[in-house]
Amino acid sequence: MREIVKIVNSLQAEKYMKNGLNPIKVYWNVDKIVYEFDKEASKPLFDKWRKFELK
């Protein structure tokens, strides 16, 4: 089973999708939308996100 990361920041999730990474699952949890992404595939995008380089 692959590892996943859960993203609740909609801007971050939008940037991931804009850069070609589709979520595995999207669902509503209490008061926010949760996006689940493959951990390994999202790592390069997360690194760019932390450096404010993700366009």
PDB file of C-alpha atoms in Angstrom:
ATOM      1  CA  MET A   1       0.000   0.000   0.000  1.00  0.00           C
ATOM      2  CA  ARG A   2       1.373   3.388  -0.947  1.00  0.00           C
ATOM      3  CA  GLU A   3       1.854   6.182   1.547  1.00  0.00           C
ATOM      4  CA  ILE A   4      -0.316   9.260   1.245  1.00  0.00           C
ATOM      5  CA  VAL A   5      -0.207  12.852   2.432  1.00  0.00           C
ATOM      6  CA  LYS A   6      -3.322  14.775   3.334  1.00  0.00           C
ATOM      7  CA  ILE A   7      -3.445  18.406   2.243  1.00  0.00           C
ATOM      8  CA  VAL A   8      -6.075  20.795   3.610  1.00  0.00           C
ATOM      9  CA  ASN A   9      -4.553  23.965   2.173  1.00  0.00           C
ATOM     10  CA  SER A  10      -6.593  24.456  -1.008  1.00  0.00           C
ATOM     11  CA  LEU A  11      -3.958  26.715  -2.598  1.00  0.00           C
ATOM     12  CA  GLN A  12      -1.263  24.076  -2.079  1.00  0.00           C
ATOM     13  CA  ALA A  13      -3.518  21.347  -3.500  1.00  0.00           C
ATOM     14  CA  GLU A  14      -4.372  23.583  -6.476  1.00  0.00           C
ATOM     15  CA  LYS A  15      -0.662  24.148  -7.205  1.00  0.00           C
ATOM     16  CA  TYR A  16      -0.001  20.394  -7.025  1.00  0.00           C
ATOM     17  CA  MET A  17      -2.785  19.739  -9.537  1.00  0.00           C
ATOM     18  CA  LYS A  18      -1.671  22.621 -11.764  1.00  0.00           C
ATOM     19  CA  ASN A  19       1.758  20.955 -11.877  1.00  0.00           C
ATOM     20  CA  GLY A  20       0.294  17.644 -13.025  1.00  0.00           C
ATOM     21  CA  LEU A  21      -0.209  15.711  -9.786  1.00  0.00           C
ATOM     22  CA  ASN A  22      -3.780  14.507  -9.404  1.00  0.00           C
ATOM     23  CA  PRO A  23      -5.152  13.664  -5.971  1.00  0.00           C
ATOM     24  CA  ILE A  24      -5.850  10.041  -5.116  1.00  0.00           C
ATOM     25  CA  LYS A  25      -8.935  11.040  -3.180  1.00  0.00           C
ATOM     26  CA  VAL A  26     -10.819  14.247  -2.307  1.00  0.00           C
ATOM     27  CA  TYR A  27     -13.390  14.435   0.472  1.00  0.00           C
ATOM     28  CA  TRP A  28     -15.135  16.775   2.888  1.00  0.00           C
ATOM     29  CA  ASN A  29     -14.105  16.431   6.547  1.00  0.00           C
ATOM     30  CA  VAL A  30     -16.132  18.421   9.114  1.00  0.00           C
ATOM     31  CA  ASP A  31     -15.324  21.951   7.900  1.00  0.00           C
ATOM     32  CA  LYS A  32     -12.714  21.552   5.164  1.00  0.00           C
ATOM     33  CA  ILE A  33     -11.893  19.733   1.959  1.00  0.00           C
ATOM     34  CA  VAL A  34      -9.107  17.152   2.266  1.00  0.00           C
ATOM     35  CA  TYR A  35      -6.936  16.223  -0.714  1.00  0.00           C
ATOM     36  CA  GLU A  36      -4.920  13.001  -0.550  1.00  0.00           C
ATOM     37  CA  PHE A  37      -1.787  12.742  -2.694  1.00  0.00           C
ATOM     38  CA  ASP A  38       0.830  10.044  -3.182  1.00  0.00           C
ATOM     39  CA  LYS A  39       3.665  10.918  -0.782  1.00  0.00           C
ATOM     40  CA  GLU A  40       6.556   9.963  -3.063  1.00  0.00           C
ATOM     41  CA  ALA A  41       5.095  11.689  -6.128  1.00  0.00           C
ATOM     42  CA  SER A  42       4.348  14.874  -4.184  1.00  0.00           C
ATOM     43  CA  LYS A  43       7.810  15.177  -2.581  1.00  0.00           C
ATOM     44  CA  PRO A  44       9.394  17.338  -5.343  1.00  0.00           C
ATOM     45  CA  LEU A  45       6.364  19.629  -5.340  1.00  0.00           C
ATOM     46  CA  PHE A  46       6.393  19.873  -1.548  1.00  0.00           C
ATOM     47  CA  ASP A  47      10.072  20.870  -1.619  1.00  0.00           C
ATOM     48  CA  LYS A  48       9.252  23.666  -4.079  1.00  0.00           C
ATOM     49  CA  TRP A  49       6.213  24.676  -1.997  1.00  0.00           C
ATOM     50  CA  ARG A  50       8.379  25.093   1.118  1.00  0.00           C
ATOM     51  CA  LYS A  51      10.825  27.291  -0.814  1.00  0.00           C
ATOM     52  CA  PHE A  52       7.976  29.414  -2.273  1.00  0.00           C
ATOM     53  CA  GLU A  53       9.012  28.248  -5.761  1.00  0.00           C
ATOM     54  CA  LEU A  54       5.891  26.307  -6.743  1.00  0.00           C
ATOM     55  CA  LYS A  55       4.094  28.168  -9.539  1.00  0.00           C
TER      56      LYS A  55
END
